Amino acid sequence: MSTSEHVALAQELIGLVERRITDPLEILFGSAEQVEPIRKQLRVEAEVWAAQLLGPDHALAVRTAARLIAAAFPGDGPFDPPDAWWRTAFGRAVARRAGHPGREAVPFATAGAMLGITRQGVHDLVKRNKLDRHPDGGVTTRSVHARLNQPLEPHASRRDHH
């Protein structure tokens, strides 16, 4: 985990929770003063959540992602964010740690957003058997998740000249 990745994720989580939870509380209470202690605690918690999402404990990262998604994106249906969400710091962390919650397969465009590549790039990975096509269309979220968590491939082989 890089420091810049941690900082970007923590800042994004603060903004997300403020917009989705803290700001509505301020409106309901009619007072910024009553919500200020929550805002202060949020700044501390966001640092912890970012460390958990990016840290070595996979199970903790998945639980943290699930808690944040449940709190920030409540709804009666399954969590199904727009493709652009997967390009955010939180979306990238969720994709890497949990994959797409509740989906067995995603369209090529969504897989591309999760991987940070184009839809055509996803087609190429499917053709090269680097991603698995789902029988009902799209690609399996399992293969996208696996691709996100594999070590980076070297771009060029090293040649030693003596």
Short mmCIF file of C-alpha atoms in Angstrom, two decimals:
data_model
loop_
_atom_site.label_atom_id
_atom_site.label_comp_id
_atom_site.label_asym_id
_atom_site.label_seq_id
_atom_site.Cartn_x
_atom_site.Cartn_y
_atom_site.Cartn_z
CA MET A 1 0.00 0.00 0.00
CA SER A 2 1.40 3.38 -0.96
CA THR A 3 0.98 6.46 1.20
CA SER A 4 -0.62 8.37 -1.66
CA GLU A 5 -3.14 5.56 -2.22
CA HIS A 6 -4.00 5.56 1.50
CA VAL A 7 -4.39 9.36 1.61
CA ALA A 8 -6.57 9.43 -1.52
CA LEU A 9 -8.79 6.65 -0.19
CA ALA A 10 -9.17 8.23 3.27
CA GLN A 11 -10.06 11.62 1.74
CA GLU A 12 -12.59 10.00 -0.58
CA LEU A 13 -14.18 8.07 2.30
CA ILE A 14 -14.49 11.27 4.35
CA GLY A 15 -16.26 13.00 1.45
CA LEU A 16 -18.51 10.02 0.78
CA VAL A 17 -19.62 9.59 4.40
CA GLU A 18 -20.08 13.33 4.85
CA ARG A 19 -22.32 13.59 1.76
CA ARG A 20 -24.29 10.41 2.45
CA ILE A 21 -24.55 10.38 6.25
CA THR A 22 -23.17 13.38 8.14
CA ASP A 23 -24.66 16.16 5.98
CA PRO A 24 -28.17 14.64 6.18
CA LEU A 25 -27.78 14.41 9.98
CA GLU A 26 -26.89 18.09 10.09
CA ILE A 27 -30.03 18.87 8.08
CA LEU A 28 -32.18 16.72 10.36
CA PHE A 29 -30.70 18.15 13.58
CA GLY A 30 -30.71 21.68 12.19
CA SER A 31 -27.30 22.26 13.75
CA ALA A 32 -23.73 21.92 12.56
CA GLU A 33 -22.60 22.13 16.17
CA GLN A 34 -24.32 18.86 17.11
CA VAL A 35 -22.70 17.04 14.19
CA GLU A 36 -19.16 18.43 14.61
CA PRO A 37 -18.04 15.65 17.03
CA ILE A 38 -19.19 13.10 14.45
CA ARG A 39 -17.22 14.89 11.71
CA LYS A 40 -14.09 14.83 13.88
CA GLN A 41 -14.51 11.11 14.58
CA LEU A 42 -15.19 10.48 10.88
CA ARG A 43 -11.76 11.89 9.98
CA VAL A 44 -10.12 9.44 12.39
CA GLU A 45 -12.26 6.48 11.29
CA ALA A 46 -11.62 7.16 7.59
CA GLU A 47 -7.88 6.69 8.19
CA VAL A 48 -8.59 3.37 9.90
CA TRP A 49 -10.99 2.23 7.15
CA ALA A 50 -8.46 3.10 4.46
CA ALA A 51 -5.76 1.12 6.28
CA GLN A 52 -8.13 -1.84 6.64
CA LEU A 53 -9.18 -1.75 2.97
CA LEU A 54 -5.58 -1.58 1.77
CA GLY A 55 -3.97 -3.69 4.48
CA PRO A 56 -2.85 -7.33 4.56
CA ASP A 57 -5.91 -8.79 6.35
CA HIS A 58 -8.16 -9.82 3.45
CA ALA A 59 -11.14 -10.84 5.61
CA LEU A 60 -11.03 -7.53 7.50
CA ALA A 61 -10.82 -5.62 4.21
CA VAL A 62 -13.90 -7.43 2.85
CA ARG A 63 -15.87 -6.79 6.08
CA THR A 64 -14.88 -3.11 6.04
CA ALA A 65 -15.92 -2.76 2.40
CA ALA A 66 -19.26 -4.42 3.15
CA ARG A 67 -19.94 -2.14 6.14
CA LEU A 68 -19.08 1.01 4.21
CA ILE A 69 -21.17 0.00 1.20
CA ALA A 70 -24.14 -0.89 3.44
CA ALA A 71 -23.95 2.44 5.28
CA ALA A 72 -23.20 4.73 2.34
CA PHE A 73 -25.32 3.01 -0.31
CA PRO A 74 -28.39 1.61 1.45
CA GLY A 75 -31.11 0.15 -0.70
CA ASP A 76 -33.55 -2.67 -1.14
CA GLY A 77 -31.77 -4.12 -4.16
CA PRO A 78 -28.26 -5.42 -4.68
CA PHE A 79 -25.38 -2.95 -4.80
CA ASP A 80 -24.81 -2.16 -8.46
CA PRO A 81 -22.85 1.08 -8.89
CA PRO A 82 -22.31 2.82 -12.23
CA ASP A 83 -19.12 1.92 -14.09
CA ALA A 84 -17.51 5.26 -13.20
CA TRP A 85 -17.68 4.34 -9.49
CA TRP A 86 -15.17 1.52 -10.04
CA ARG A 87 -12.60 4.13 -11.10
CA THR A 88 -12.75 5.90 -7.72
CA ALA A 89 -10.27 5.12 -4.95
CA PHE A 90 -12.99 3.33 -2.95
CA GLY A 91 -14.26 1.48 -6.04
CA ARG A 92 -10.73 0.26 -6.86
CA ALA A 93 -10.21 -0.91 -3.27
CA VAL A 94 -13.55 -2.77 -3.26
CA ALA A 95 -12.82 -4.38 -6.63
CA ARG A 96 -9.40 -5.55 -5.49
CA ARG A 97 -10.52 -6.84 -2.09
CA ALA A 98 -14.12 -8.02 -2.59
CA GLY A 99 -14.79 -8.02 -6.31
CA HIS A 100 -18.30 -7.02 -7.31
CA PRO A 101 -20.51 -7.77 -4.29
CA GLY A 102 -23.48 -9.92 -5.17
CA ARG A 103 -22.74 -10.33 -8.88
CA GLU A 104 -21.51 -13.52 -10.50
CA ALA A 105 -20.88 -11.79 -13.82
CA VAL A 106 -20.51 -8.25 -15.10
CA PRO A 107 -20.73 -6.73 -18.59
CA PHE A 108 -17.48 -6.12 -20.45
CA ALA A 109 -17.74 -2.36 -19.82
CA THR A 110 -18.06 -2.88 -16.05
CA ALA A 111 -15.18 -5.36 -16.04
CA GLY A 112 -13.12 -2.76 -17.88
CA ALA A 113 -14.01 -0.10 -15.32
CA MET A 114 -13.08 -2.47 -12.48
CA LEU A 115 -9.76 -3.30 -14.15
CA GLY A 116 -9.00 0.24 -15.27
CA ILE A 117 -8.92 -0.74 -18.95
CA THR A 118 -11.14 -0.31 -22.00
CA ARG A 119 -13.94 -2.63 -22.99
CA GLN A 120 -11.76 -3.71 -25.92
CA GLY A 121 -9.03 -4.57 -23.44
CA VAL A 122 -11.48 -6.87 -21.67
CA HIS A 123 -12.34 -8.55 -25.00
CA ASP A 124 -8.62 -9.11 -25.60
CA LEU A 125 -8.15 -10.64 -22.14
CA VAL A 126 -11.10 -12.97 -22.74
CA LYS A 127 -9.65 -14.04 -26.11
CA ARG A 128 -6.30 -14.76 -24.44
CA ASN A 129 -8.05 -16.71 -21.63
CA LYS A 130 -6.93 -14.20 -19.00
CA LEU A 131 -10.58 -13.53 -18.05
CA ASP A 132 -13.41 -16.05 -18.01
CA ARG A 133 -16.50 -15.48 -20.12
CA HIS A 134 -19.73 -16.12 -18.22
CA PRO A 135 -22.22 -18.47 -19.93
CA ASP A 136 -24.99 -15.85 -19.57
CA GLY A 137 -22.82 -13.05 -21.01
CA GLY A 138 -20.10 -10.77 -19.78
CA VAL A 139 -17.22 -12.02 -17.69
CA THR A 140 -17.13 -13.70 -14.30
CA THR A 141 -16.51 -11.43 -11.36
CA ARG A 142 -14.29 -14.17 -9.94
CA SER A 143 -11.90 -13.86 -12.89
CA VAL A 144 -11.89 -10.04 -12.69
CA HIS A 145 -11.14 -10.24 -8.96
CA ALA A 146 -8.38 -12.80 -9.59
CA ARG A 147 -6.86 -10.60 -12.31
CA LEU A 148 -6.81 -7.60 -9.97
CA ASN A 149 -4.97 -9.59 -7.33
CA GLN A 150 -2.33 -11.29 -9.45
CA PRO A 151 1.23 -9.98 -9.44
CA LEU A 152 2.01 -7.51 -12.21
CA GLU A 153 3.46 -9.03 -15.34
CA PRO A 154 6.87 -7.69 -16.32
CA HIS A 155 6.70 -5.45 -19.38
CA ALA A 156 10.00 -6.57 -20.83
CA SER A 157 12.38 -9.33 -19.99
CA ARG A 158 15.68 -8.28 -18.52
CA ARG A 159 18.71 -8.98 -20.63
CA ASP A 160 22.20 -9.00 -19.16
CA HIS A 161 24.96 -8.30 -21.62
CA HIS A 162 28.46 -9.37 -20.59
#
